[in-house]
Coordinates of C-alpha atoms in Angstrom, one line a residue:
M20 CA 54.8 261.5 35.4
R21 CA 51.8 259.9 33.8
T22 CA 53.7 258.0 31.0
R23 CA 51.2 255.1 31.3
L24 CA 48.6 257.3 29.6
D25 CA 50.7 257.9 26.5
P26 CA 48.8 256.2 23.6
V27 CA 52.0 255.0 21.8
L28 CA 53.4 253.4 24.9
C29 CA 50.1 251.8 25.7
A30 CA 49.9 250.4 22.2
L31 CA 53.5 249.0 22.3
I32 CA 52.8 247.4 25.7
A33 CA 49.5 245.9 24.5
L34 CA 51.3 244.6 21.4
G35 CA 53.9 242.9 23.6
V36 CA 51.1 241.2 25.6
L37 CA 49.4 240.0 22.5
L38 CA 52.6 238.6 21.0
V39 CA 52.8 235.9 23.6
P40 CA 49.6 233.9 22.8
W41 CA 50.0 234.7 19.1
F42 CA 53.5 233.2 18.8
L43 CA 52.7 230.3 21.1
F44 CA 49.5 229.1 19.4
A45 CA 48.9 230.9 16.0
P46 CA 50.0 229.6 12.6
G47 CA 52.4 231.4 10.3
I48 CA 54.8 232.7 12.9
D49 CA 57.9 232.2 10.6
Q50 CA 56.8 235.0 8.3
A51 CA 55.3 237.1 11.1
L52 CA 58.6 237.1 13.0
W53 CA 60.6 239.0 10.3
V54 CA 57.7 241.2 9.2
L55 CA 57.3 242.4 12.8
Q56 CA 61.0 242.9 13.2
A57 CA 61.2 245.1 10.0
A58 CA 58.1 247.0 11.2
F59 CA 59.8 247.6 14.6
D60 CA 62.9 248.9 12.8
L61 CA 60.9 251.4 10.8
L62 CA 59.1 252.5 13.9
N63 CA 62.5 253.0 15.6
V64 CA 63.7 255.1 12.7
Y65 CA 60.7 257.3 13.1
L66 CA 61.0 257.7 16.9
A67 CA 64.7 258.4 16.8
G68 CA 64.1 261.0 14.1
R69 CA 61.6 262.7 16.4
L70 CA 64.3 262.9 19.1
V71 CA 66.7 264.5 16.7
R72 CA 64.2 267.3 15.9
L73 CA 63.2 268.0 19.5
P74 CA 64.0 271.6 20.6
G75 CA 66.6 272.2 23.3
V76 CA 68.7 269.1 22.5
D77 CA 72.4 269.8 22.7
R78 CA 74.7 268.9 19.8
Y79 CA 76.1 265.7 21.4
A80 CA 72.7 264.3 22.1
R81 CA 71.5 265.3 18.6
R82 CA 74.5 263.5 17.1
F83 CA 73.7 260.4 19.2
W84 CA 70.1 260.2 18.1
T85 CA 71.1 260.8 14.5
A86 CA 73.4 257.8 14.8
V87 CA 70.5 255.7 16.3
A88 CA 68.2 256.7 13.5
A89 CA 70.9 255.6 10.9
A90 CA 71.5 252.3 12.7
M91 CA 67.8 251.6 12.9
G92 CA 67.6 252.4 9.2
S93 CA 70.3 249.9 8.5
S94 CA 68.5 247.3 10.6
A95 CA 65.3 248.0 8.7
I96 CA 67.1 247.3 5.4
A97 CA 68.6 244.1 6.9
D98 CA 65.3 242.7 8.3
S99 CA 63.3 243.7 5.2
Y100 CA 65.8 241.7 3.0
Q101 CA 65.4 238.8 5.4
T102 CA 61.6 239.1 5.3
A103 CA 61.7 238.9 1.5
L104 CA 63.8 235.8 1.7
V105 CA 61.5 234.1 4.2
L106 CA 58.4 235.0 2.2
H107 CA 60.0 233.3 -0.8
G108 CA 60.6 230.0 1.1
H109 CA 63.9 230.7 2.9
P110 CA 64.0 229.0 6.4
A111 CA 63.1 231.6 9.0
G112 CA 65.8 230.4 11.4
E113 CA 68.7 230.8 8.9
V114 CA 70.0 234.4 9.0
S115 CA 71.5 235.5 5.7
T116 CA 75.0 237.1 5.5
V117 CA 73.5 240.3 4.0
Q118 CA 71.1 240.7 7.0
T119 CA 74.0 240.2 9.5
A120 CA 76.2 242.7 7.6
F121 CA 73.6 245.5 7.7
V122 CA 72.8 244.9 11.4
V123 CA 76.5 244.9 12.3
G124 CA 77.1 248.0 10.2
G125 CA 74.3 249.9 12.0
M126 CA 75.6 248.8 15.4
V127 CA 79.1 250.0 14.5
I128 CA 77.7 253.5 13.7
V129 CA 76.0 253.7 17.2
V130 CA 79.0 252.2 19.0
I131 CA 81.4 254.8 17.4
T132 CA 79.1 257.6 18.3
M133 CA 78.7 256.4 21.9
L134 CA 82.4 255.9 22.4
A135 CA 83.1 259.4 21.1
H136 CA 80.5 260.9 23.5
P137 CA 82.1 262.9 26.3
I138 CA 81.8 261.0 29.6
G139 CA 82.2 263.9 32.0
G140 CA 83.8 263.8 35.4
V141 CA 87.5 264.2 36.3
G142 CA 90.1 262.5 38.5
R143 CA 88.9 259.7 40.8
L144 CA 85.3 260.1 39.6
R145 CA 86.3 259.3 36.0
L146 CA 88.4 256.3 37.3
R147 CA 85.4 255.0 39.2
L148 CA 83.2 255.3 36.2
W149 CA 85.6 253.3 34.1
L150 CA 85.9 250.6 36.8
D151 CA 82.2 250.3 37.1
A152 CA 81.9 250.0 33.3
A153 CA 84.6 247.3 33.2
T154 CA 82.9 245.3 36.0
V155 CA 79.5 245.2 34.1
L156 CA 81.2 244.5 30.8
T157 CA 83.0 241.5 32.3
A158 CA 79.7 240.1 33.5
V159 CA 78.1 240.6 30.1
A160 CA 81.1 238.9 28.5
V161 CA 80.7 235.9 30.8
F162 CA 77.0 235.6 29.9
L163 CA 77.7 235.9 26.2
W164 CA 80.4 233.2 26.5
Y165 CA 78.1 230.9 28.4
F166 CA 75.0 231.3 26.4
L167 CA 76.2 232.0 22.9
L168 CA 79.9 231.7 22.1
A169 CA 81.2 228.6 24.0
G170 CA 78.7 226.2 22.5
Q171 CA 79.2 227.4 19.0
L172 CA 83.0 227.2 19.3
T173 CA 82.7 223.6 20.6
D174 CA 80.0 222.1 18.4
G175 CA 79.0 224.6 15.7
R176 CA 79.8 224.9 12.1
T177 CA 82.4 227.3 10.9
D178 CA 79.8 229.8 9.6
D179 CA 77.9 229.6 12.9
R180 CA 81.1 230.1 14.9
L181 CA 82.0 233.2 12.9
A182 CA 78.4 234.6 13.2
A183 CA 78.4 233.9 17.0
A184 CA 81.9 235.5 17.4
A185 CA 80.8 238.6 15.4
T186 CA 77.6 238.9 17.3
S187 CA 79.3 238.6 20.7
A188 CA 81.9 241.2 19.7
V189 CA 79.3 243.6 18.6
M190 CA 77.2 243.0 21.7
L191 CA 80.2 243.6 23.9
L192 CA 80.9 246.9 22.2
V193 CA 77.3 248.0 22.3
T194 CA 77.0 247.0 25.9
F195 CA 80.2 248.8 26.8
A196 CA 79.1 252.0 25.1
L197 CA 75.7 251.9 26.7
I198 CA 77.2 251.3 30.1
K199 CA 79.6 254.2 29.6
L200 CA 76.7 256.6 28.8
L201 CA 74.6 255.2 31.7
F202 CA 77.4 255.9 34.1
S203 CA 78.4 259.3 32.7
R204 CA 77.1 262.7 33.9
N205 CA 76.0 264.0 30.5
A206 CA 74.2 261.0 28.9
P207 CA 71.8 261.9 26.0
F208 CA 69.1 259.9 27.7
Q209 CA 67.7 259.5 31.2
Q210 CA 68.5 256.4 33.2
L211 CA 65.1 254.6 32.8
P212 CA 64.9 254.8 29.0
G213 CA 68.6 254.0 28.7
A214 CA 68.3 250.9 30.9
I215 CA 65.3 249.7 28.9
G216 CA 67.1 250.3 25.6
A217 CA 70.2 248.5 26.9
L218 CA 68.1 245.6 28.0
G219 CA 66.5 245.4 24.6
V220 CA 69.8 245.5 22.7
T221 CA 71.4 242.9 25.0
G222 CA 68.3 240.7 24.9
T223 CA 68.4 240.4 21.1
A224 CA 71.6 238.4 21.4
V225 CA 71.1 236.3 24.6
A226 CA 67.3 236.0 25.1
A227 CA 66.9 233.1 22.7
P228 CA 69.8 231.0 24.0
L229 CA 68.8 231.7 27.6
A230 CA 65.2 230.7 26.8
A231 CA 66.5 227.4 25.2
L232 CA 68.6 226.7 28.3
L233 CA 65.8 227.4 30.8
M234 CA 63.1 225.6 28.9
D235 CA 65.5 222.7 28.1
R236 CA 64.2 222.5 24.6
S237 CA 64.5 224.3 21.3
D238 CA 60.8 225.0 20.5
P239 CA 60.9 227.5 17.6
R240 CA 57.9 229.3 18.9
I241 CA 59.7 230.0 22.2
M242 CA 62.9 231.0 20.3
Y243 CA 61.0 233.4 18.0
L244 CA 59.2 234.9 21.0
A245 CA 62.4 235.3 22.9
Q246 CA 64.0 237.0 19.9
L247 CA 61.1 239.4 19.2
L248 CA 60.1 240.6 22.7
P249 CA 63.5 242.4 23.4
C250 CA 63.2 244.2 20.0
L251 CA 59.9 245.7 21.3
L252 CA 61.8 247.3 24.2
I253 CA 63.8 249.6 21.9
P254 CA 60.8 251.6 20.6
I255 CA 59.4 251.7 24.1
S256 CA 62.7 253.3 25.4
L257 CA 62.7 255.8 22.5
R258 CA 59.1 256.9 23.1
L259 CA 59.8 257.1 26.8
Q260 CA 62.8 259.3 26.2
E261 CA 60.7 261.6 24.0
I262 CA 58.1 261.9 26.8
F263 CA 60.8 262.8 29.3
N264 CA 62.2 265.5 27.0
R265 CA 58.9 267.0 26.0
R266 CA 57.6 267.2 29.6
N267 CA 60.9 268.6 30.7
I268 CA 61.1 266.1 33.5
E269 CA 63.9 267.5 35.7
V270 CA 65.4 264.9 38.0
P271 CA 66.7 266.4 41.3
V272 CA 70.4 267.1 41.3
A273 CA 71.2 264.5 43.9
A274 CA 69.4 261.8 41.8
R275 CA 70.7 263.0 38.4
Q276 CA 74.3 262.9 39.5
K277 CA 74.2 259.7 41.5
R278 CA 77.4 259.1 43.4
F279 CA 77.1 255.3 43.5
S280 CA 75.8 252.9 40.9
R281 CA 74.4 249.5 41.9
L282 CA 74.7 248.0 38.4
P283 CA 78.3 246.6 38.9
Y284 CA 77.1 244.8 42.1
A285 CA 74.1 243.4 40.2
A286 CA 76.6 242.2 37.6
V287 CA 78.7 240.4 40.2
A288 CA 75.6 238.8 41.7
G289 CA 74.6 237.6 38.2
T290 CA 77.9 236.0 37.5
Q291 CA 77.8 234.2 40.9
L292 CA 74.3 232.8 40.1
L293 CA 75.5 231.8 36.6
L294 CA 78.4 229.9 38.3
V295 CA 75.9 227.9 40.4
L296 CA 73.7 227.4 37.4
A297 CA 76.6 225.8 35.5
L298 CA 77.6 223.3 38.2
P299 CA 75.0 220.6 37.3
A300 CA 76.5 220.4 33.8
V301 CA 79.9 219.4 35.2
H302 CA 78.4 216.9 37.8
A303 CA 79.9 218.7 40.8
D304 CA 80.2 216.7 44.0
L305 CA 79.1 217.9 47.5
K306 CA 82.5 219.5 48.2
I307 CA 82.2 221.7 45.1
W308 CA 78.6 222.5 45.9
G309 CA 79.5 223.5 49.4
V310 CA 82.2 225.8 48.2
A311 CA 79.9 227.3 45.6
V312 CA 77.1 227.9 48.1
G313 CA 79.6 229.4 50.5
V314 CA 81.0 231.7 47.8
L315 CA 77.5 232.7 46.8
L316 CA 76.4 233.5 50.4
S317 CA 79.7 235.4 51.2
T318 CA 79.3 237.4 48.1
G319 CA 75.6 238.1 48.9
L320 CA 76.5 239.3 52.4
V321 CA 79.2 241.5 51.1
L322 CA 76.8 243.0 48.5
V323 CA 74.1 243.5 51.1
R324 CA 76.6 245.2 53.4
Q325 CA 77.8 247.4 50.5
Q326 CA 74.2 248.4 49.6
A327 CA 73.6 249.4 53.2
A328 CA 76.7 251.5 53.2
F329 CA 75.6 253.1 49.9
H330 CA 72.2 253.8 51.4
D331 CA 73.7 255.6 54.4
N332 CA 76.2 257.5 52.2
E333 CA 73.5 258.6 49.7
R334 CA 71.2 259.7 52.6
L335 CA 74.1 261.7 54.0
L336 CA 75.0 263.2 50.6
A337 CA 71.3 264.0 50.0
E338 CA 71.2 265.9 53.3
I339 CA 74.4 267.7 52.4
S340 CA 73.0 268.6 48.9
R341 CA 69.8 269.8 50.6
R342 CA 71.8 272.0 52.9
D343 CA 73.9 273.3 50.0
E344 CA 70.8 274.0 48.0
W345 CA 69.3 275.8 50.9
S346 CA 72.4 277.9 51.4
N347 CA 72.7 278.6 47.7
A348 CA 69.1 279.7 47.5
L349 CA 69.7 282.2 50.4
A350 CA 72.9 283.5 48.7
Q351 CA 71.1 283.7 45.3
H352 CA 68.2 285.8 46.5
A353 CA 69.9 287.8 49.4
S354 CA 70.2 291.5 48.9
D355 CA 73.4 291.6 51.0
T356 CA 76.7 290.9 49.3
T357 CA 79.4 288.5 50.3
I358 CA 82.8 288.7 48.7
V359 CA 86.0 286.8 49.6
T360 CA 89.4 288.1 48.5
D361 CA 92.9 287.1 49.0
G362 CA 95.5 289.4 50.5
N363 CA 96.0 291.1 47.2
Q364 CA 92.3 292.0 46.8
R365 CA 91.8 289.3 44.1
V366 CA 88.2 287.9 44.3
L367 CA 88.1 284.3 45.3
Y368 CA 84.3 284.1 45.7
A369 CA 81.4 286.4 45.1
S370 CA 77.7 285.8 45.9
P371 CA 75.1 286.4 43.1
S372 CA 74.2 289.8 44.7
A373 CA 77.8 290.9 44.3
V374 CA 77.7 290.0 40.6
R375 CA 74.5 292.2 40.3
L376 CA 76.2 295.0 42.3
L377 CA 79.1 295.2 39.9
G378 CA 77.1 294.3 36.7
L379 CA 79.3 291.4 35.8
K380 CA 78.4 288.2 34.0
E381 CA 78.3 285.2 36.3
G382 CA 81.8 283.6 36.5
D383 CA 83.6 286.8 35.5
E384 CA 84.0 287.9 39.1
T385 CA 86.6 285.2 40.1
G386 CA 90.1 286.7 40.0
L387 CA 88.7 290.2 39.7
D388 CA 90.9 293.0 41.3
L389 CA 88.4 294.5 43.7
G390 CA 90.7 297.4 44.6
G391 CA 90.7 298.4 40.9
R392 CA 87.0 299.0 41.0
L393 CA 87.1 301.6 43.8
H394 CA 86.3 305.2 43.2
P395 CA 89.6 307.2 43.2
E396 CA 88.4 309.4 46.1
D397 CA 87.7 306.3 48.2
V398 CA 91.1 304.6 47.9
A399 CA 92.3 306.3 51.1
V400 CA 89.1 305.2 52.9
A401 CA 89.7 301.6 51.7
A402 CA 93.3 301.7 53.0
R403 CA 92.1 302.9 56.4
L404 CA 89.5 300.1 56.4
L405 CA 92.2 297.4 55.7
A406 CA 94.4 298.9 58.4
E407 CA 91.6 298.7 60.9
M408 CA 91.0 295.0 60.0
T409 CA 94.5 294.1 61.2
T410 CA 93.6 295.1 64.7
A411 CA 92.7 292.6 67.4
S412 CA 89.0 292.7 66.5
G413 CA 89.8 291.9 62.9
T414 CA 86.6 293.7 61.7
A415 CA 86.0 297.2 60.3
S416 CA 83.3 299.0 58.2
A417 CA 83.0 301.8 55.8
E418 CA 81.0 303.2 52.9
L419 CA 82.7 303.0 49.5
R420 CA 81.8 303.6 45.9
M421 CA 82.3 300.5 43.6
L422 CA 82.4 300.8 39.8
H423 CA 79.6 299.1 37.9
T424 CA 80.1 297.9 34.3
D425 CA 77.7 300.6 33.1
G426 CA 80.3 303.2 34.2
T427 CA 78.4 304.4 37.3
Y428 CA 79.5 304.0 40.9
H429 CA 77.4 302.3 43.5
W430 CA 77.7 303.2 47.2
T431 CA 78.3 300.1 49.2
H432 CA 78.3 299.7 53.0
L433 CA 81.1 297.1 53.6
I434 CA 82.0 295.2 56.8
G435 CA 85.4 293.5 56.4
T436 CA 86.7 290.6 58.4
D437 CA 90.2 289.3 58.3
L438 CA 90.1 285.5 58.0
L439 CA 93.4 285.0 56.3
A440 CA 94.6 282.9 59.2
N441 CA 91.5 280.6 59.1
P442 CA 92.6 277.5 57.2
N443 CA 89.1 276.9 55.9
I444 CA 88.7 280.4 54.5
R445 CA 92.2 282.0 54.0
G446 CA 90.8 285.3 52.8
L447 CA 89.3 288.6 53.6
V448 CA 85.5 288.3 53.9
W449 CA 83.5 291.4 52.9
N450 CA 79.8 291.6 53.7
G451 CA 78.1 294.6 52.2
R452 CA 74.9 296.1 51.0
D453 CA 74.1 298.5 48.1
V454 CA 73.2 301.8 49.8
T455 CA 73.2 303.9 46.6
D456 CA 69.5 304.8 46.9
A457 CA 69.9 305.7 50.6
R458 CA 72.9 307.9 49.9
R459 CA 71.0 309.5 47.0
L460 CA 68.1 310.2 49.3
Q461 CA 70.4 311.6 52.0
D462 CA 72.1 313.8 49.5
E463 CA 68.7 315.0 48.2
L464 CA 67.5 315.8 51.7
R465 CA 70.7 317.5 52.6
H466 CA 70.5 319.6 49.4
Q467 CA 66.9 320.5 50.1
A468 CA 67.9 321.6 53.6
T469 CA 70.7 323.9 52.4
H470 CA 69.4 325.1 49.0
D471 CA 66.6 327.1 47.6
V472 CA 64.0 324.9 45.9
L473 CA 63.2 327.3 43.0
T474 CA 66.6 328.6 42.0
G475 CA 68.9 325.9 43.4
L476 CA 71.0 328.6 45.1
A477 CA 72.3 328.3 48.7
N478 CA 69.8 329.3 51.4
R479 CA 70.4 331.4 54.4
F480 CA 71.6 328.4 56.5
L481 CA 74.2 327.3 54.0
L482 CA 75.4 330.9 53.6
Q483 CA 76.0 331.1 57.3
Q484 CA 77.9 327.8 57.2
R485 CA 80.2 329.1 54.4
V486 CA 80.9 332.2 56.5
L487 CA 81.7 330.1 59.6
T488 CA 84.1 327.9 57.6
A489 CA 86.0 330.8 56.0
D490 CA 89.5 331.6 57.0
A491 CA 89.2 333.8 60.2
D492 CA 92.4 335.7 59.3
L493 CA 91.3 336.9 55.9
P494 CA 88.7 339.6 55.0
I495 CA 85.3 338.7 53.8
S496 CA 82.7 340.8 51.9
F497 CA 78.9 340.6 51.9
L498 CA 76.7 341.7 49.1
V499 CA 72.9 342.0 49.6
I500 CA 70.8 342.3 46.4
D501 CA 67.2 343.3 46.2
L502 CA 65.3 343.4 42.8
D503 CA 63.6 346.6 41.7
G504 CA 60.3 346.4 39.9
F505 CA 59.8 342.7 40.7
K506 CA 56.3 343.2 42.2
Q507 CA 55.1 344.8 39.0
V508 CA 56.2 341.7 37.1
N509 CA 54.1 339.5 39.4
D510 CA 51.1 341.8 39.2
V511 CA 51.1 342.1 35.4
H512 CA 52.3 338.7 34.2
G513 CA 51.6 336.5 37.2
H514 CA 53.8 334.5 39.6
H515 CA 54.9 332.1 37.0
A516 CA 56.7 335.0 35.2
G517 CA 58.1 336.1 38.5
D518 CA 59.6 332.7 39.0
Q519 CA 61.2 332.8 35.6
V520 CA 62.7 336.2 36.5
L521 CA 64.1 334.8 39.8
I522 CA 65.7 331.8 38.1
T523 CA 67.2 334.0 35.4
V524 CA 68.7 336.4 38.0
A525 CA 70.1 333.5 39.9
D526 CA 71.8 332.1 36.8
R527 CA 73.3 335.5 36.0
L528 CA 74.6 336.0 39.6
T529 CA 76.1 332.5 39.6
A530 CA 77.8 333.2 36.3
L531 CA 79.3 336.4 37.6
V532 CA 80.5 335.1 41.0
G533 CA 81.7 331.6 39.7
D534 CA 83.9 329.7 42.1
S535 CA 85.1 332.8 43.9
G536 CA 82.2 333.0 46.3
T537 CA 78.7 331.8 47.3
V538 CA 75.4 333.1 45.9
A539 CA 72.3 332.6 48.1
R540 CA 68.7 333.5 48.0
L541 CA 67.5 334.9 51.3
G542 CA 63.8 334.9 50.4
G543 CA 61.4 336.6 48.0
D544 CA 63.4 338.7 45.6
E545 CA 66.3 339.2 48.0
F546 CA 69.8 337.6 47.2
A547 CA 73.2 337.7 48.9
V548 CA 76.8 337.0 47.9
V549 CA 79.7 336.1 50.1
L550 CA 83.2 336.7 48.8
P551 CA 86.0 335.2 50.9
D552 CA 89.3 337.0 50.9
A553 CA 87.8 340.1 49.1
A554 CA 88.6 343.7 49.8
P555 CA 85.9 346.5 49.6
A556 CA 87.0 347.6 46.1
R557 CA 86.4 344.1 44.7
A558 CA 83.0 344.0 46.4
A559 CA 82.1 347.4 44.9
A560 CA 83.2 346.4 41.4
L561 CA 81.1 343.2 41.6
A562 CA 78.1 345.2 42.8
E563 CA 78.4 347.5 39.8
M564 CA 78.6 344.5 37.5
I565 CA 75.5 342.9 39.1
S566 CA 73.4 346.1 38.7
R567 CA 74.4 346.2 35.0
V568 CA 73.9 342.5 34.2
V569 CA 70.6 342.1 36.1
A570 CA 69.1 345.0 34.2
D571 CA 69.3 343.2 30.9
P572 CA 65.9 342.2 29.5
I573 CA 64.5 338.9 30.6
A574 CA 62.1 336.8 28.4
V575 CA 59.1 335.5 30.2
T576 CA 56.0 333.7 28.8
G577 CA 54.5 335.9 26.1
A578 CA 56.6 339.1 27.0
E579 CA 60.0 340.6 27.8
V580 CA 60.6 342.4 31.1
T581 CA 63.4 344.2 32.9
V582 CA 64.1 344.5 36.5
G583 CA 66.8 346.5 38.4
A584 CA 69.1 345.4 41.3
S585 CA 69.8 347.5 44.4
V586 CA 73.1 346.2 45.9
G587 CA 74.6 346.9 49.3
T588 CA 78.1 345.8 50.3
S589 CA 80.1 345.4 53.6
T590 CA 83.5 344.0 54.4
G591 CA 84.9 342.6 57.7
T592 CA 86.0 339.3 59.2
P593 CA 83.9 336.1 59.7
A594 CA 83.5 337.0 63.4
E595 CA 81.6 340.1 62.3
T596 CA 78.9 338.4 60.3
E597 CA 75.9 340.1 62.0
R598 CA 77.5 343.6 61.6
M599 CA 78.3 343.0 58.0
L600 CA 74.8 341.8 57.2
R601 CA 73.3 344.9 58.8
E602 CA 75.6 347.3 57.1
A603 CA 75.1 345.5 53.7
D604 CA 71.4 345.6 54.2
D605 CA 71.4 349.3 55.1
A606 CA 73.6 350.1 52.1
M607 CA 71.1 348.2 49.9
Y608 CA 68.2 350.2 51.1
R609 CA 70.1 353.5 50.5
S610 CA 70.8 352.3 47.0
K611 CA 67.1 351.5 46.5
Q612 CA 66.2 354.9 47.7
A613 CA 68.6 356.5 45.2
R614 CA 67.0 354.3 42.4
R615 CA 63.5 355.1 43.5
G616 CA 61.2 355.6 40.5
L617 CA 63.0 353.0 38.4
V618 CA 60.5 350.2 37.8
G619 CA 60.3 347.3 35.5
H620 CA 59.5 348.0 31.8
H621 CA 57.3 345.5 30.1
R622 CA 56.8 344.9 26.4

């Protein structure tokens, strides 16, 4: 983070350094004071406006920076008016009512905006934020009372008393609002720019009285310098915030959401020191000094002990955050799925891969009915899986199809573990992996092993399996088909045309047989049909239909051809498969001999 190289920041810091010798030794500082303050106000308006226009700023932050720009504009009007008065001979140290009204009006705009800003956090965290803010605010009120308000109420004029009271009230509100945002989890600024800005706003009220007390004199040069330098902190904080936003400086989660703030303890320490600082003014004796020193030391020891405890707690929480981040990273990028459901299959937790598996938007998975996304054919499998999980082992596995939001089903290998009795889980834990591609590959390989590549029909192996699984008590018929004139098609038109003929014949046979049997390609131009529970008459009728349908013309590339079909049939039981194949084959050859001389016609 090389903010020191930013030219605007470098110029502002250099100006702050040059202001010290100028206001201590140069002439004409009365007019320069108000001219510079008006210039700072205009610069603040410009810098706040740049923050409003930055991309990626949420609506609450944009509203806050708009209010800051309006407040700085009001201050610019106030200080410009005061500058005009001073240039026309008005004493520089006497602030006009108009100037005070515009400054207070601008501060009220910012305070209202900050008080309306959402603080974030719930429960005890929110209570702790308010207690921390109240502690710091009390300390600021003590300082304002000591350095600004008490003296004016005792010795000041009525106008000075009212001005001091109004300034103190405004400063308390501004400080409270700033502290609220600094302690909140969704502040519109990072902590460093916010702290610098808060110091600048507070310093405009207490810096001059504090300088007068410490220097023990009211040198106007010292007072003017103490009044001007805090004003310079505000544009520095605005520019620093813009750099943070533009460079997308991302503070680690553990640092961005600090569990403990040390600002309230600094406020306690400050009020203790102020108490000791005030003792000489009341001519305290040794007893009072002893008690004061004891209180100061006791408070200091308690604060040191508290800071040590904070350090240990933050180190422990940082380690927990690191482990959580590590675990979340593994879950985010893991291919395996982890889902936790209650006893009614409602999702309590789902890892990111589970969201991808189901195609859900992140956050939509909680409360989802996992059972409702099962494929209807897998409901019984899921029921058996749940039943197995209730055994002594408590673990079971199965492959199920889960519904994706795109309407498709994904095969998932699930391992379920019953942890309902575990008080830390109280759910059913499902670990799974998407095996859709593996199942698809298995199905493709299985299909290739049992089907003809060209026609998609069953092959000889699958045909035998269908026969073996047929009812042994029912008759079964075989039809063996051999094409007539197929060789001439290959010779005249080429093998591509022959493939087209085979595919067309396969489609015609499939349409004829339908679901009543199985059509297979045995090889070359030879086909077969198995008809379960079919008498010889039915097989003969189908053979006649096949001969007639196959003989219809077939369009091939650049021509139209016809082929014939010699069909042989046989009927028996599944146990007589070999005999039926031989008889059907013999019958086919007899049919071919009878059809000898019929060859394919080509046009």
